[in-house]
XYZ file of C-alpha atoms in Angstrom:
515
model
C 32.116 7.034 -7.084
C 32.170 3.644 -5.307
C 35.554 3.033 -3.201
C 35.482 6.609 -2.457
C 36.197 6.316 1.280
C 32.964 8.513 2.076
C 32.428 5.844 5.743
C 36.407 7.076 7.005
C 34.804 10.369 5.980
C 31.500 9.835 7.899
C 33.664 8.662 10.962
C 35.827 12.090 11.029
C 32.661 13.817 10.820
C 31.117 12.028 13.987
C 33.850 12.808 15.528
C 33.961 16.429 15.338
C 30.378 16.299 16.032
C 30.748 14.763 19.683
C 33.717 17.006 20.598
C 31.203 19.994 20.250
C 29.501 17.937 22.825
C 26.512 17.335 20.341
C 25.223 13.583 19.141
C 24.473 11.560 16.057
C 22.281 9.316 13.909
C 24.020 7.173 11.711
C 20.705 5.709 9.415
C 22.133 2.559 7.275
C 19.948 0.174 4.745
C 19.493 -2.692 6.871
C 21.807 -3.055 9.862
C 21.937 -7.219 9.284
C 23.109 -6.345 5.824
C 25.964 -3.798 6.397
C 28.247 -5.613 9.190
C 31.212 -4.320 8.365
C 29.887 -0.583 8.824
C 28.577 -1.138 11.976
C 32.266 -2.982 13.224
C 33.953 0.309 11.958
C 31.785 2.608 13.874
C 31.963 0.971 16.972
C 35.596 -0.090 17.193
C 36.008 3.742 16.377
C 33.387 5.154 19.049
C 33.538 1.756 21.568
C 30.820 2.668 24.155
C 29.313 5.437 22.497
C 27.541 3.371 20.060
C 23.922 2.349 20.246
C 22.705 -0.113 17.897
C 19.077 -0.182 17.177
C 17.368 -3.026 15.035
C 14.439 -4.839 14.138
C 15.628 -8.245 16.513
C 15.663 -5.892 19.892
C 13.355 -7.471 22.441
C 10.698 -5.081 23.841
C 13.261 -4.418 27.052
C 16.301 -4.578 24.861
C 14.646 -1.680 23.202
C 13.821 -0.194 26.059
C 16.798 -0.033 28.055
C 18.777 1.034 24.730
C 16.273 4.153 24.311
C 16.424 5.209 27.691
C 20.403 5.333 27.340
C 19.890 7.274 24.215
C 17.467 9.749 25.728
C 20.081 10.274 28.735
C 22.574 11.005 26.047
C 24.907 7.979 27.566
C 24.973 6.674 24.221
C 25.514 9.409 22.149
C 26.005 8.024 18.458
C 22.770 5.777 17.157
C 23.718 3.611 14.445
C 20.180 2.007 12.605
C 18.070 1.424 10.021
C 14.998 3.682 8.963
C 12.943 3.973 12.355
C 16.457 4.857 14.112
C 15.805 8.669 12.330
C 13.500 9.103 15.853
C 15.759 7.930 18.424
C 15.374 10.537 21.378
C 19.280 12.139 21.182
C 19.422 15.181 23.447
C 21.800 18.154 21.531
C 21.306 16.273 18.006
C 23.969 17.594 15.667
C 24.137 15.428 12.655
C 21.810 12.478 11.277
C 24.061 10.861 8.809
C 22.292 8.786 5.909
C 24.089 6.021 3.954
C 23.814 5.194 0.532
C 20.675 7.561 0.699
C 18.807 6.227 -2.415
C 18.036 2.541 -1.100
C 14.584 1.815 -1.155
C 14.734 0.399 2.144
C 14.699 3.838 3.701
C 10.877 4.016 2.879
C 8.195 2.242 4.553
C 5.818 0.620 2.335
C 3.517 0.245 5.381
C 0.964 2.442 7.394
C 2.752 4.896 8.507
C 4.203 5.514 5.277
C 7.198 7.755 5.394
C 10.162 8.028 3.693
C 13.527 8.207 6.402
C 14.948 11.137 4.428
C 11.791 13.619 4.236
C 11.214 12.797 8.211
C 15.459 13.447 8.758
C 15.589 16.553 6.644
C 12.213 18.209 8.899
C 14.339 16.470 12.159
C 17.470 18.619 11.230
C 15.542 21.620 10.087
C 13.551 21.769 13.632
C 16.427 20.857 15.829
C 18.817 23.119 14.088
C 21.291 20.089 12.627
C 23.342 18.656 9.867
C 21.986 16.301 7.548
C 24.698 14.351 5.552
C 23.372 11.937 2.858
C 25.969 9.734 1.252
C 26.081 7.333 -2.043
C 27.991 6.460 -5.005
C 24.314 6.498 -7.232
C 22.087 9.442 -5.350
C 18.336 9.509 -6.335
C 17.388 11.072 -9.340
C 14.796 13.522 -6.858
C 17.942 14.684 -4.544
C 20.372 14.838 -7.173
C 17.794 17.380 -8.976
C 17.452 19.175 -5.245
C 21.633 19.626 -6.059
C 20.645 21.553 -9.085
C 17.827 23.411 -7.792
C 20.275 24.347 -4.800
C 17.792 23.010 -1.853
C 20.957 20.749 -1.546
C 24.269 21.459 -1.190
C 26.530 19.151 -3.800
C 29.975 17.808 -2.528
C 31.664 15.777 -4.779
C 34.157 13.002 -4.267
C 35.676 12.288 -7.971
C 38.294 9.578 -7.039
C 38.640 6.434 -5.282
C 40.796 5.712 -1.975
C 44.665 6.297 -3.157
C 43.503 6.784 -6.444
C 43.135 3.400 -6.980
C 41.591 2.787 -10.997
C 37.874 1.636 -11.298
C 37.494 -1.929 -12.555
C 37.429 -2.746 -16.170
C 34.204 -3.583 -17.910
C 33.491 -6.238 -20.400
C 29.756 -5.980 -21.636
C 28.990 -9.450 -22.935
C 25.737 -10.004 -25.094
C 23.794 -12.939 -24.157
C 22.069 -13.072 -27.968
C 25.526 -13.672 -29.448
C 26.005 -16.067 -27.045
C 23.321 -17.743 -27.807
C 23.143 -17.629 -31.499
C 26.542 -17.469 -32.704
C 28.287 -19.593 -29.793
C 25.428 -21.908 -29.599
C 26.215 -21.329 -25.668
C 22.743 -22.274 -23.608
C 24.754 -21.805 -20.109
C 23.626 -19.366 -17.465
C 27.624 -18.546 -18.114
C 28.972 -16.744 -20.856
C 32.234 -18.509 -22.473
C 34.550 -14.546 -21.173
C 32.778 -15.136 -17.363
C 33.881 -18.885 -17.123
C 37.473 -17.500 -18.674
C 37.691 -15.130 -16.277
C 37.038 -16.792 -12.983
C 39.168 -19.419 -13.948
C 41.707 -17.123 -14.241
C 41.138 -14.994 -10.962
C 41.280 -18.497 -9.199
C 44.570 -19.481 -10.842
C 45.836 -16.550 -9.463
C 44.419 -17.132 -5.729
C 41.777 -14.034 -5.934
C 38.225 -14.246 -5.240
C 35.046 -13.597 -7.047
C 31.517 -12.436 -6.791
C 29.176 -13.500 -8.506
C 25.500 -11.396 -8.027
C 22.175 -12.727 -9.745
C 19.208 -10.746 -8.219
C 16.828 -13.232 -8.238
C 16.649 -16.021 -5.173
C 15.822 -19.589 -5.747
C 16.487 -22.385 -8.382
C 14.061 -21.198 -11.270
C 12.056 -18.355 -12.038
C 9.370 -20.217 -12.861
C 7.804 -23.708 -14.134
C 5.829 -23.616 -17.335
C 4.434 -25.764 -19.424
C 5.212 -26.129 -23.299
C 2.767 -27.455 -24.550
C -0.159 -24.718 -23.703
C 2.487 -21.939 -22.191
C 0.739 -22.205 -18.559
C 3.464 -20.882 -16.348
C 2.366 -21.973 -12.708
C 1.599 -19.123 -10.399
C 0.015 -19.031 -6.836
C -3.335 -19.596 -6.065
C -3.720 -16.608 -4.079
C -1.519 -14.003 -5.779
C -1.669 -13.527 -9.466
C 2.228 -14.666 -9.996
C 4.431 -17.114 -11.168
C 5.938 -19.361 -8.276
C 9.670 -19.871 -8.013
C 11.307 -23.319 -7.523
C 13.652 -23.709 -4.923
C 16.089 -26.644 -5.104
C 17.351 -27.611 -1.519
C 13.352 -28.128 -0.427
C 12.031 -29.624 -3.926
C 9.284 -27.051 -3.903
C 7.881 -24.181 -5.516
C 7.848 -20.813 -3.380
C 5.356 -17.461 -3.478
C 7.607 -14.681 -2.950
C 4.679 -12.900 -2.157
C 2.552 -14.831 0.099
C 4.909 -17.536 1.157
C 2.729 -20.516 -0.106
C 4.362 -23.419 -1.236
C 3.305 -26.143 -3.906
C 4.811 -29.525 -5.005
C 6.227 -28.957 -8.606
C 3.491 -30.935 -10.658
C 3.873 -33.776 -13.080
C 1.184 -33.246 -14.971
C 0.364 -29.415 -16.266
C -2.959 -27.684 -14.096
C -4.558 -26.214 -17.258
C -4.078 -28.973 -19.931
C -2.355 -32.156 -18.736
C 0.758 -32.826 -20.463
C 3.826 -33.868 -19.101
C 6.074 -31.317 -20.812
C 6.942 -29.320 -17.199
C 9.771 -27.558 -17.527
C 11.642 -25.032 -15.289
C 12.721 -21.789 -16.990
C 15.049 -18.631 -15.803
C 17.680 -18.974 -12.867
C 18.090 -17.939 -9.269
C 21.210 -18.159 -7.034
C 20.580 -21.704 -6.227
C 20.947 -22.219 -10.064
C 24.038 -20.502 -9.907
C 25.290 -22.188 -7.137
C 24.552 -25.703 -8.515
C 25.741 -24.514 -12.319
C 29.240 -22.706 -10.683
C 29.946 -26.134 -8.889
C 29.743 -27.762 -12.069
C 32.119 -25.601 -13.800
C 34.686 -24.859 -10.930
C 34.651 -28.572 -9.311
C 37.514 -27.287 -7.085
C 36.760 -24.181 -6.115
C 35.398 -23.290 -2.553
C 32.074 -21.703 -3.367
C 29.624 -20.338 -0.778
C 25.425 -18.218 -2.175
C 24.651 -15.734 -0.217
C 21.031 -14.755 0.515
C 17.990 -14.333 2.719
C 17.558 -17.997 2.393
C 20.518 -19.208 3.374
C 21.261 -16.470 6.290
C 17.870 -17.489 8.425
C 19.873 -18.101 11.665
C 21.723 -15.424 14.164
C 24.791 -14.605 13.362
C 24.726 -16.845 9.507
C 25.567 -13.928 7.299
C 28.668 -12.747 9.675
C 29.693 -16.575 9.814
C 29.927 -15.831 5.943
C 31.280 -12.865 5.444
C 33.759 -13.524 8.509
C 34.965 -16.579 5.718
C 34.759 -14.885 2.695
C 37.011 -12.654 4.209
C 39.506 -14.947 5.899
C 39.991 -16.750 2.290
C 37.444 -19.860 3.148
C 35.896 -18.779 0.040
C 36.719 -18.624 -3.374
C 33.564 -17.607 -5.586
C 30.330 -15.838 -3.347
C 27.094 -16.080 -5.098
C 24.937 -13.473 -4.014
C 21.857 -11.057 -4.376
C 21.615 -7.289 -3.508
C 23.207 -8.454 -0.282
C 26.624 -8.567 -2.182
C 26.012 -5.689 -3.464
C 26.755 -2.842 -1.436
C 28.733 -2.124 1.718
C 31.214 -5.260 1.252
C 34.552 -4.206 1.250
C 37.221 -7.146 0.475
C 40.887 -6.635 -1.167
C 41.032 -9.629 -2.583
C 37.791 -9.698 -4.895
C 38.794 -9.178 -8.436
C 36.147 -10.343 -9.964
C 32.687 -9.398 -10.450
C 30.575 -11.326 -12.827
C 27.010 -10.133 -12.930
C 24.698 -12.697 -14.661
C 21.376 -11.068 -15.920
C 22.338 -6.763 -15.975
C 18.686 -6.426 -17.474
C 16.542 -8.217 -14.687
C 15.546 -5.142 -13.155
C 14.303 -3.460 -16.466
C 11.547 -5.870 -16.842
C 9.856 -4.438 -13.666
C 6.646 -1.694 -15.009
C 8.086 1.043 -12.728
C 9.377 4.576 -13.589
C 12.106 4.061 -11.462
C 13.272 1.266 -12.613
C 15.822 2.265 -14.548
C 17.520 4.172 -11.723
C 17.687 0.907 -9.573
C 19.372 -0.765 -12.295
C 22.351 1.626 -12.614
C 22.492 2.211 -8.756
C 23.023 -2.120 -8.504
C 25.229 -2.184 -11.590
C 27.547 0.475 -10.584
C 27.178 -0.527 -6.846
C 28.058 -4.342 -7.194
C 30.851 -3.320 -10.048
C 32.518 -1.272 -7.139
C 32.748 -4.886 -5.314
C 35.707 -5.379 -7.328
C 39.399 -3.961 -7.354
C 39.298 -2.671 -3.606
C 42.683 -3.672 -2.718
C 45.884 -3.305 -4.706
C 45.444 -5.826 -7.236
C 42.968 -4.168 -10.189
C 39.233 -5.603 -10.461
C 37.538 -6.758 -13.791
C 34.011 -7.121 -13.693
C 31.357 -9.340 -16.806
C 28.474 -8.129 -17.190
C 26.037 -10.395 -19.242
C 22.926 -8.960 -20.867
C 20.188 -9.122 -23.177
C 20.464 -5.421 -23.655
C 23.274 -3.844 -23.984
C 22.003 -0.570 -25.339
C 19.937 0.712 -22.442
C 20.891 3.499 -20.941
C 21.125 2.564 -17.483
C 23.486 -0.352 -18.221
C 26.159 2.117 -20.704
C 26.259 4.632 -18.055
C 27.079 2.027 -15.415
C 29.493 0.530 -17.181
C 32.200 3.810 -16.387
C 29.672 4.781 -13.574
C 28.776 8.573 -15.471
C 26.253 9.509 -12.589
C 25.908 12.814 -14.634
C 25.452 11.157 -18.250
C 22.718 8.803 -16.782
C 20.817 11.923 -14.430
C 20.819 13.696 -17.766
C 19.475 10.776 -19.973
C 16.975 10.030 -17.250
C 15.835 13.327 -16.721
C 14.673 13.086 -20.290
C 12.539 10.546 -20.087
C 11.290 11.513 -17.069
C 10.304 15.066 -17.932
C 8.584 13.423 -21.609
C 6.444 11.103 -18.903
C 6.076 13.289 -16.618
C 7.172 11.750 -13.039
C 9.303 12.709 -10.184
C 10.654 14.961 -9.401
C 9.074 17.117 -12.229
C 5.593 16.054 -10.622
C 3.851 15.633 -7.729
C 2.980 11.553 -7.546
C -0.045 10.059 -5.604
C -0.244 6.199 -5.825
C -3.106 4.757 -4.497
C -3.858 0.529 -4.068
C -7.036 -0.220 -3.262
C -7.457 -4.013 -2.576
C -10.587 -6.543 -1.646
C -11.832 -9.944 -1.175
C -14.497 -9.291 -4.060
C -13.222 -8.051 -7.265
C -16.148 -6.114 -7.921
C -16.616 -4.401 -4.969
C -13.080 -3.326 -5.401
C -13.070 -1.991 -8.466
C -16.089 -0.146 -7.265
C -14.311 1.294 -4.921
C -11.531 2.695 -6.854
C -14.184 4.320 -9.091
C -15.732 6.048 -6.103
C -12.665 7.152 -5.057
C -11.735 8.739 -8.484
C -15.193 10.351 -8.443
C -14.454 11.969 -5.433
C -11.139 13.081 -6.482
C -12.546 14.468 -9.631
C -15.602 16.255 -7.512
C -13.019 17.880 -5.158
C -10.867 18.968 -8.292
C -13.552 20.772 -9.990
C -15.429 22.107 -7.211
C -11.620 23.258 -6.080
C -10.547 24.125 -9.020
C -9.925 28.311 -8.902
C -8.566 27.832 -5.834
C -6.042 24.853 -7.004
C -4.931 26.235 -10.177
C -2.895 23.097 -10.901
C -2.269 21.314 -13.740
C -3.012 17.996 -12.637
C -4.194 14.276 -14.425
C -5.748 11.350 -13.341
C -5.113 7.781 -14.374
C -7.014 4.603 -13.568
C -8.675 2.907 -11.895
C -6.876 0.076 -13.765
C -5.448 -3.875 -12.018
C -2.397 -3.449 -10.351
C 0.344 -4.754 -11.850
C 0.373 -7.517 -9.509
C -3.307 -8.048 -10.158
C -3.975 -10.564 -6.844
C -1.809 -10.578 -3.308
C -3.178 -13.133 -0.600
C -6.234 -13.663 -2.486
C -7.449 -9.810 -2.133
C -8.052 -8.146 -5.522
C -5.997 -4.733 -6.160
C -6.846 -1.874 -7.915
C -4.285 1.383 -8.701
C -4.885 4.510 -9.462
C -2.483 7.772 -9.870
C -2.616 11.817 -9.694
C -0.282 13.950 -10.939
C -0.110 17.748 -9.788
C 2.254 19.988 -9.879
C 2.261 21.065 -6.360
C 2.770 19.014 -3.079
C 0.597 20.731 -0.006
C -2.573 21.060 -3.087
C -1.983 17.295 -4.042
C -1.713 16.362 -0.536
C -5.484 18.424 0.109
C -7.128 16.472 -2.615
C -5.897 13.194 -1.270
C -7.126 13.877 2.494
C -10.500 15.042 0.956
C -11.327 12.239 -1.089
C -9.914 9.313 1.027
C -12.632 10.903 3.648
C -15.379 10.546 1.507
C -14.231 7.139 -0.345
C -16.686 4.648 1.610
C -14.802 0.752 2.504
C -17.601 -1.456 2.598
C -16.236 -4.839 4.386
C -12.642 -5.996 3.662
C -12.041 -3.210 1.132
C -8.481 -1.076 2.015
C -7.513 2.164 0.592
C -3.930 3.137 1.005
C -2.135 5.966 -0.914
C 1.433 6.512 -0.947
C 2.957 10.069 -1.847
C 5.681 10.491 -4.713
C 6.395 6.127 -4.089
C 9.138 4.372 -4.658
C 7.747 1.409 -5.766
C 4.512 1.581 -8.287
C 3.494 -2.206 -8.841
């Protein structure tokens, strides 16, 4: 339940903690993107608050971690690698919103913040709290198999009602109302209503940029990066197309690569569409996007949340950064422009994102005494993680989920190893990942009274993003049903996979992300 009041509750909880004389870890997304948490915690605890982030110089760092370890500061407010600041007498680690994917590190050292504050608490004898409106589908499952313990908060802050939803579908808009606007004719309505009445609104499009791609219509060529095997985004301000990836940047072409014509056109929409299409159709209204673009400067995204929440701001165009952890009275208004874009991602979990940013960026609106409407445009109004959002039923989606999951057979009703391996030479690569299933199959088989595990193999196959920085990746998975065996047959074959030259082998356990 979003609006639940579970940070006042976190707060209360701290503070019993330190008058045992004990300390705390307070573990947030991304400390940049959760301002007003931090503010809260430390007008509440003053001195006693230790902030550690990414932007730290090497002594900043330093000094703040000796401070820890002398237990002057004794409440540590971070993100993920904040789980191993030194606290003397730890008696809570606190994680927020506990399902963001933020809290694993897609780098070597993989870890996920959770598994490494759950064996934390266990060894040091303390409490773990995890909090969110839209748990995981793996702890949430832990609640029913009782390795968690399930409190439930079933009502907002003074029982205030959740917003209402209006589902629009984009086809009908399209086909009946002959409406070609990133806008649907009940959004542009209802914002110009909210303004009239001197209320704000949020508007959230995950997707930066101006255009999700440029493509040609003559011979369908979309243009992608040279060095990664996707489709470049055009970003409006600097005129040029962008690798989210890689970073490279290319003039927008006259002239199509593959087959010459002059039919370029620029397809999809990103916040800077929105920006430039909201100015259009609210000439008077204040209106301020909202995204890692435009917050590249110290101190940027408090500058506009600081506004936003002084009334400087009428309509705030945003990302996943509006999404979660803002907390302003006056928003009544939520549109969100594409409910589906997350769907179109080839990853088992990505139906349990979507509902998590749909119910999460929903809660946006109706947080003060005036009740919140929220639009919510899509191209499929029938999937399962959008319904469920729309009156966020946690329980009717875990259920609906579960189903699929269990009739796939992923997490958390399998043990998941994901492994990318990735080269200069294609063919080497794939090599590679053939060896390496070779070896897992030799170590299954030759293990294979002693295992006793059900267990399957899939791939090698190309990644789903087939080419990153010009190196060539490979995936494969195994499925077994138990952790320490699957965790043996990936230490034995990574040993005896050989890496000729630039070839990498990394594996990640039960993922997050599978792309």
């Amino acid at each position: 339940m979003t609006c639940s009041g579970k940070t006042e509750i976190y707060l209360r909880w701290v503070a019993e903690i330190l008058n045992l004389g004990l300390t705390a870890i307070i573990l947030v997304p991304e400390i940049s993107l959760t301002p007003q948490m931090l503010k809260r915690f430390t007008d509440r605890f003053g001195e006693k608050v230790a902030v550690l982030h990414s932007k730290l110089s090497d002594g900043e760092r330093f000094d703040q971690w000796e401070r820890i370890r002398r237990g002057i500061l004794p409440v540590v407010v971070g993100a993920r690698s904040a789980v191993f600041a030194p606290l003397p007498k730890l008696g809570t680690i606190i994680l927020d919103e506990e399902g963001e994917p933020s809290f694993k590190q897609g780098e070597s050292p993989r870890y996920h913040a959770r598994e490494v504050a759950l064996a934390r608490c266990e060894i040091e004898g303390a409490q773990l709290v995890m909090g969110s409106a839209t748990p995981t589908v793996d702890s949430f499952e832990n609640c029913l198999r009782n390795k968690y313990e399930l409190v439930e908060i079933n009502s907002r802050v003074s029982n205030r009602q959740p917003p209402r939803v209006k589902v629009v579908d984009m086809r009908n808009e399209l086909v009946t109302k002959k409406n070609r606007s990133i806008f649907s004719e009940a959004l542009c309505s209802s914002v110009r209503a909210t303004l009239s009445n001197k209320k704000q609104v949020i508007l959230f499009l995950n997707r930066r940029g101006f255009s999700s791609f440029v493509f040609c219509r003559e011979c369908g060529e979309a243009v992608s990066c040279s060095q990664c095997k996707v489709s470049l985004v055009f970003h409006d301000k600097s005129r040029v197309m962008r690798c989210h990836y890689c970073g490279q940047l290319q003039n927008v072409p006259t002239l199509c690569p593959k087959c010459g014509s002059k039919s370029i056109k620029f397809f999809g929409a990103g916040t800077q569409r929105v920006e430039a299409e909201a100015r259009r159709y609210f000439p008077d209204a204040r209106i301020q996007r909202l995204d890692s673009d435009c917050v590249t400067t110290k101190g940027s995204l408090e500058d506009i949340l600081d506004r936003f929440g002084n009334r400087e701001i009428d309509i705030l165009i945003g990302t996943q950064m509006v999404a979660k952890g803002l907390d302003f009275p006056d928003v009544t208004l939520v549109g969100i422009l594409a409910a589906d874009s997350l769907l179109r991602v080839p990853d088992f979990r990505a139906s349990e994102r979507n509902f998590s940013l749909l119910a999460q960026v929903s809660g946006r609106a109706g947080r003060g005494d005036c009740p919140g409407d929220v639009i919510l445009q899509t191209y499929s109004p029938d999937h399962h993680s959008i319904t469920y959002a729309l009156t966020e039923d946690y329980a009717g989606f875990f259920k609906k989920e579960c189903e699929f999951r269990k009739a796939a057979v992923f997490p958390p009703f399998i043990e998941l190893a994901y492994f990318i391996i990735s080269g200069s030479d294609p063919i080497k690569t794939e090599q590679s990942a053939r060896d390496l299933r070779a070896n897992i199959t030799d170590f299954l088989k030759t293990n294979e009274q002693e295992l006793g595990s059900k267990y399957e193999i899939f791939g090698p196959a190309p990644a789903s993003i087939e080419r990153i920085n010009n190196r060539y990746r490979f995936q494969l998975m195994l499925k077994m049903s138990d952790l320490n065996l699957l965790t043996k047959t990936v230490g034995d074959s990574v040993r005896k996979t050989k890496r000729t030259g630039d070839i990498r082998l990394a594996v990640d356990i039960n993922p997050f992300f599978v792309i």
